[in-house]
């Protein structure tokens, strides 16, 4: 038993720890994003996502492998789209726009919550050694990834949410033309992420970073509140 304990203590846990710090935040972000779509669609009268088992907190139901890899590796990615039947909405255009916007809005809310928790727990976690550091890093990584997911999804390229919101303000004919190119959307997104990450000026990262900087006050609020009680 002592030999086994010595072996465990001698293992390098930094690699699995880094992997966990990358993958777990990504799973949290995409799961809550897709859950928001499914829940709002259900509230508006469409139970397609519910019947497909997509109104769930089970991340496996929402994973798109390529999108997850892109999110972990580059900070921008996507999940498997939640099925929505807009004909079930009382107002199809409006219902589709609200359902689509629910994902990015949920990610923005998640980012704010995790920033607040990060600030609130920064002092006690700072005293907890390596474990505390890992938890703190996971909190701030989740906040940032959630925000990048929100920013990325408002781009009006099918099948991203921005294209569905755009549907509510353009003609049916124009939207049909837009959706015609949806089959090429995933290729376009893959190229977009790869190209922008190699540019001297990355517009996606800049946009996400700009919004993130504007929300740092939430973490400061949590930290100030923690100092009152510590």
Tab-separated table of C-alpha atoms in Angstrom:
chain	number	residue	atom	x	y	z
A	1	UNK	CA	0.000	0.000	0.000
A	2	UNK	CA	2.845	2.373	0.848
A	3	UNK	CA	4.520	1.590	-2.488
A	4	UNK	CA	1.286	2.359	-4.340
A	5	UNK	CA	0.912	5.675	-2.458
A	6	UNK	CA	4.519	6.570	-3.307
A	7	UNK	CA	3.887	5.854	-7.012
A	8	UNK	CA	0.738	8.021	-7.023
A	9	UNK	CA	2.600	10.888	-5.352
A	10	UNK	CA	5.418	10.596	-7.864
A	11	UNK	CA	3.189	10.914	-10.918
A	12	UNK	CA	3.163	14.134	-12.924
A	13	UNK	CA	-0.419	15.363	-12.649
A	14	UNK	CA	0.210	18.618	-14.522
A	15	UNK	CA	-0.813	17.226	-17.942
A	16	UNK	CA	-4.220	15.802	-16.897
A	17	UNK	CA	-4.780	18.928	-14.801
A	18	UNK	CA	-4.164	21.186	-17.818
A	19	UNK	CA	-6.430	18.992	-19.950
A	20	UNK	CA	-9.177	19.183	-17.358
A	21	UNK	CA	-8.785	22.956	-17.116
A	22	UNK	CA	-9.295	23.184	-20.876
A	23	UNK	CA	-12.014	20.622	-21.549
A	24	UNK	CA	-14.272	21.044	-18.503
A	25	UNK	CA	-14.890	24.791	-19.063
A	26	UNK	CA	-15.619	24.103	-22.741
A	27	UNK	CA	-18.162	21.414	-21.833
A	28	UNK	CA	-19.859	23.738	-19.350
A	29	UNK	CA	-20.109	26.521	-21.940
A	30	UNK	CA	-21.503	24.483	-24.830
A	31	UNK	CA	-23.911	22.544	-22.604
A	32	UNK	CA	-25.522	25.652	-21.116
A	33	UNK	CA	-25.558	27.311	-24.549
A	34	UNK	CA	-27.501	24.479	-26.170
A	35	UNK	CA	-29.710	23.945	-23.124
A	36	UNK	CA	-30.782	27.595	-23.393
A	37	UNK	CA	-31.817	27.052	-27.020
A	38	UNK	CA	-33.838	23.970	-26.151
A	39	UNK	CA	-35.482	25.486	-23.101
A	40	UNK	CA	-36.526	28.736	-24.813
A	41	UNK	CA	-37.845	26.861	-27.861
A	42	UNK	CA	-39.910	24.662	-25.514
A	43	UNK	CA	-41.284	27.698	-23.692
A	44	UNK	CA	-42.288	29.204	-27.044
A	45	UNK	CA	-44.183	26.076	-28.073
A	46	UNK	CA	-41.650	23.842	-29.842
A	47	UNK	CA	-40.819	20.595	-28.052
A	48	UNK	CA	-38.538	19.222	-30.806
A	49	UNK	CA	-35.389	19.582	-28.700
A	50	UNK	CA	-37.096	18.035	-25.687
A	51	UNK	CA	-38.233	15.000	-27.679
A	52	UNK	CA	-34.714	14.648	-29.113
A	53	UNK	CA	-33.256	14.546	-25.600
A	54	UNK	CA	-31.427	17.838	-26.088
A	55	UNK	CA	-33.024	19.779	-23.243
A	56	UNK	CA	-30.493	18.282	-20.878
A	57	UNK	CA	-27.379	19.093	-18.847
A	58	UNK	CA	-25.662	15.983	-20.222
A	59	UNK	CA	-22.740	17.428	-22.258
A	60	UNK	CA	-22.406	14.273	-24.356
A	61	UNK	CA	-25.741	15.086	-26.012
A	62	UNK	CA	-24.432	18.446	-27.200
A	63	UNK	CA	-20.853	17.717	-28.263
A	64	UNK	CA	-19.651	18.315	-31.783
A	65	UNK	CA	-16.143	16.862	-31.699
A	66	UNK	CA	-14.615	19.324	-34.185
A	67	UNK	CA	-16.336	22.273	-32.510
A	68	UNK	CA	-15.116	21.160	-29.078
A	69	UNK	CA	-11.535	20.742	-30.320
A	70	UNK	CA	-11.657	24.196	-31.913
A	71	UNK	CA	-13.019	25.732	-28.708
A	72	UNK	CA	-10.309	24.129	-26.565
A	73	UNK	CA	-7.474	24.786	-29.017
A	74	UNK	CA	-8.380	28.221	-30.365
A	75	UNK	CA	-10.969	29.606	-27.943
A	76	UNK	CA	-13.699	29.657	-30.614
A	77	UNK	CA	-15.908	26.698	-31.453
A	78	UNK	CA	-19.421	25.321	-31.568
A	79	UNK	CA	-21.676	22.520	-30.351
A	80	UNK	CA	-24.114	20.215	-32.121
A	81	UNK	CA	-27.088	22.460	-33.014
A	82	UNK	CA	-30.288	21.858	-31.088
A	83	UNK	CA	-33.131	20.829	-33.471
A	84	UNK	CA	-35.841	23.475	-33.724
A	85	UNK	CA	-39.048	23.400	-35.743
A	86	UNK	CA	-39.971	27.036	-36.247
A	87	UNK	CA	-43.423	26.082	-37.538
A	88	UNK	CA	-44.374	25.278	-33.954
A	89	UNK	CA	-43.881	28.906	-32.929
A	90	UNK	CA	-46.859	31.252	-32.873
A	91	UNK	CA	-44.683	33.781	-34.710
A	92	UNK	CA	-42.025	31.736	-36.577
A	93	UNK	CA	-39.627	34.593	-37.329
A	94	UNK	CA	-39.764	36.104	-33.880
A	95	UNK	CA	-39.662	32.707	-32.156
A	96	UNK	CA	-36.631	31.616	-34.163
A	97	UNK	CA	-34.789	34.855	-33.400
A	98	UNK	CA	-35.484	34.642	-29.661
A	99	UNK	CA	-34.523	30.960	-29.547
A	100	UNK	CA	-31.276	31.646	-31.423
A	101	UNK	CA	-30.397	34.636	-29.237
A	102	UNK	CA	-30.944	32.544	-26.093
A	103	UNK	CA	-27.642	30.694	-26.583
A	104	UNK	CA	-25.309	33.719	-26.692
A	105	UNK	CA	-27.312	35.433	-23.946
A	106	UNK	CA	-26.936	32.361	-21.733
A	107	UNK	CA	-23.178	32.383	-22.357
A	108	UNK	CA	-22.973	36.057	-21.445
A	109	UNK	CA	-24.847	35.333	-18.212
A	110	UNK	CA	-22.575	32.348	-17.452
A	111	UNK	CA	-19.510	34.540	-18.021
A	112	UNK	CA	-20.803	37.143	-15.562
A	113	UNK	CA	-21.618	34.515	-12.918
A	114	UNK	CA	-18.223	32.814	-13.198
A	115	UNK	CA	-16.401	36.146	-13.086
A	116	UNK	CA	-18.213	37.014	-9.878
A	117	UNK	CA	-17.427	33.608	-8.327
A	118	UNK	CA	-13.797	33.998	-9.446
A	119	UNK	CA	-13.465	37.312	-7.612
A	120	UNK	CA	-15.398	36.083	-4.602
A	121	UNK	CA	-13.162	33.017	-4.146
A	122	UNK	CA	-9.845	34.495	-5.294
A	123	UNK	CA	-8.435	35.043	-1.779
A	124	UNK	CA	-9.380	31.670	-0.195
A	125	UNK	CA	-8.382	29.740	-3.327
A	126	UNK	CA	-5.070	31.607	-3.377
A	127	UNK	CA	-4.349	30.130	0.044
A	128	UNK	CA	-5.248	26.596	-1.027
A	129	UNK	CA	-2.072	25.843	-2.986
A	130	UNK	CA	-2.073	24.082	-6.330
A	131	UNK	CA	-5.642	22.786	-6.030
A	132	UNK	CA	-6.892	26.275	-5.315
A	133	UNK	CA	-4.934	27.591	-8.279
A	134	UNK	CA	-6.517	24.973	-10.576
A	135	UNK	CA	-10.031	25.810	-9.402
A	136	UNK	CA	-9.386	29.518	-9.830
A	137	UNK	CA	-8.017	28.965	-13.331
A	138	UNK	CA	-11.041	26.854	-14.239
A	139	UNK	CA	-13.389	29.621	-13.109
A	140	UNK	CA	-11.709	32.370	-15.142
A	141	UNK	CA	-11.254	30.074	-18.163
A	142	UNK	CA	-14.952	29.197	-18.096
A	143	UNK	CA	-15.857	32.884	-17.918
A	144	UNK	CA	-13.652	33.724	-20.902
A	145	UNK	CA	-14.623	30.719	-23.053
A	146	UNK	CA	-18.304	31.362	-22.412
A	147	UNK	CA	-17.884	34.915	-23.617
A	148	UNK	CA	-15.949	33.873	-26.733
A	149	UNK	CA	-18.721	31.381	-27.509
A	150	UNK	CA	-21.284	34.184	-27.244
A	151	UNK	CA	-19.254	36.514	-29.481
A	152	UNK	CA	-18.535	33.790	-32.037
A	153	UNK	CA	-22.167	32.721	-32.296
A	154	UNK	CA	-23.516	36.160	-33.126
A	155	UNK	CA	-21.622	36.065	-36.443
A	156	UNK	CA	-24.352	35.830	-39.138
A	157	UNK	CA	-22.897	32.774	-40.869
A	158	UNK	CA	-25.113	29.654	-41.021
A	159	UNK	CA	-25.524	27.654	-38.862
A	160	UNK	CA	-24.427	30.111	-36.149
A	161	UNK	CA	-27.078	31.849	-34.074
A	162	UNK	CA	-26.447	35.198	-35.713
A	163	UNK	CA	-27.862	33.884	-39.003
A	164	UNK	CA	-31.097	32.851	-37.233
A	165	UNK	CA	-31.443	36.264	-35.609
A	166	UNK	CA	-30.836	37.855	-39.001
A	167	UNK	CA	-33.814	35.875	-40.304
A	168	UNK	CA	-36.181	38.046	-38.282
A	169	UNK	CA	-35.170	41.233	-40.113
A	170	UNK	CA	-34.721	40.105	-43.733
A	171	UNK	CA	-37.175	38.819	-46.324
A	172	UNK	CA	-38.045	35.132	-46.618
A	173	UNK	CA	-36.459	35.037	-50.072
A	174	UNK	CA	-33.187	36.513	-48.810
A	175	UNK	CA	-33.155	34.094	-45.893
A	176	UNK	CA	-33.703	31.103	-48.180
A	177	UNK	CA	-30.673	32.200	-50.180
A	178	UNK	CA	-28.674	32.512	-46.961
A	179	UNK	CA	-29.727	29.054	-45.792
A	180	UNK	CA	-28.805	27.588	-49.181
A	181	UNK	CA	-25.174	28.101	-48.226
A	182	UNK	CA	-25.609	26.539	-44.774
A	183	UNK	CA	-24.090	23.306	-46.077
A	184	UNK	CA	-20.826	25.204	-46.502
A	185	UNK	CA	-21.147	26.993	-43.180
A	186	UNK	CA	-19.062	24.590	-41.109
A	187	UNK	CA	-16.229	24.719	-43.648
A	188	UNK	CA	-16.375	28.511	-43.618
A	189	UNK	CA	-16.272	28.580	-39.805
A	190	UNK	CA	-13.324	26.193	-39.672
A	191	UNK	CA	-11.392	28.337	-42.147
A	192	UNK	CA	-12.418	31.538	-40.354
A	193	UNK	CA	-11.067	30.379	-36.991
A	194	UNK	CA	-7.814	29.051	-38.476
A	195	UNK	CA	-7.168	32.164	-40.572
A	196	UNK	CA	-8.007	34.740	-37.886
A	197	UNK	CA	-5.786	32.976	-35.358
A	198	UNK	CA	-2.839	33.452	-37.699
A	199	UNK	CA	-3.432	37.104	-38.465
A	200	UNK	CA	-1.329	39.785	-36.730
A	201	UNK	CA	-4.659	41.230	-35.626
A	202	UNK	CA	-7.266	38.629	-34.670
A	203	UNK	CA	-10.690	40.337	-34.849
A	204	UNK	CA	-12.479	37.519	-33.016
A	205	UNK	CA	-10.075	37.520	-30.089
A	206	UNK	CA	-10.049	41.309	-30.024
A	207	UNK	CA	-13.858	41.482	-29.873
A	208	UNK	CA	-14.045	38.845	-27.119
A	209	UNK	CA	-11.198	40.466	-25.195
A	210	UNK	CA	-12.791	43.910	-25.454
A	211	UNK	CA	-16.089	42.676	-23.995
A	212	UNK	CA	-14.249	40.638	-21.367
A	213	UNK	CA	-12.344	43.731	-20.228
A	214	UNK	CA	-15.645	45.570	-19.849
A	215	UNK	CA	-16.900	42.824	-17.528
A	216	UNK	CA	-13.851	42.639	-15.244
A	217	UNK	CA	-15.666	44.918	-12.791
A	218	UNK	CA	-17.871	41.913	-11.947
A	219	UNK	CA	-14.829	39.983	-10.668
A	220	UNK	CA	-13.707	43.093	-8.771
A	221	UNK	CA	-17.162	43.307	-7.190
A	222	UNK	CA	-16.839	39.718	-5.992
A	223	UNK	CA	-13.342	40.393	-4.649
A	224	UNK	CA	-14.484	43.532	-2.793
A	225	UNK	CA	-17.360	41.591	-1.274
A	226	UNK	CA	-14.996	38.794	-0.178
A	227	UNK	CA	-12.715	41.296	1.555
A	228	UNK	CA	-15.622	42.453	3.703
A	229	UNK	CA	-15.938	38.992	5.248
A	230	UNK	CA	-12.311	37.822	5.217
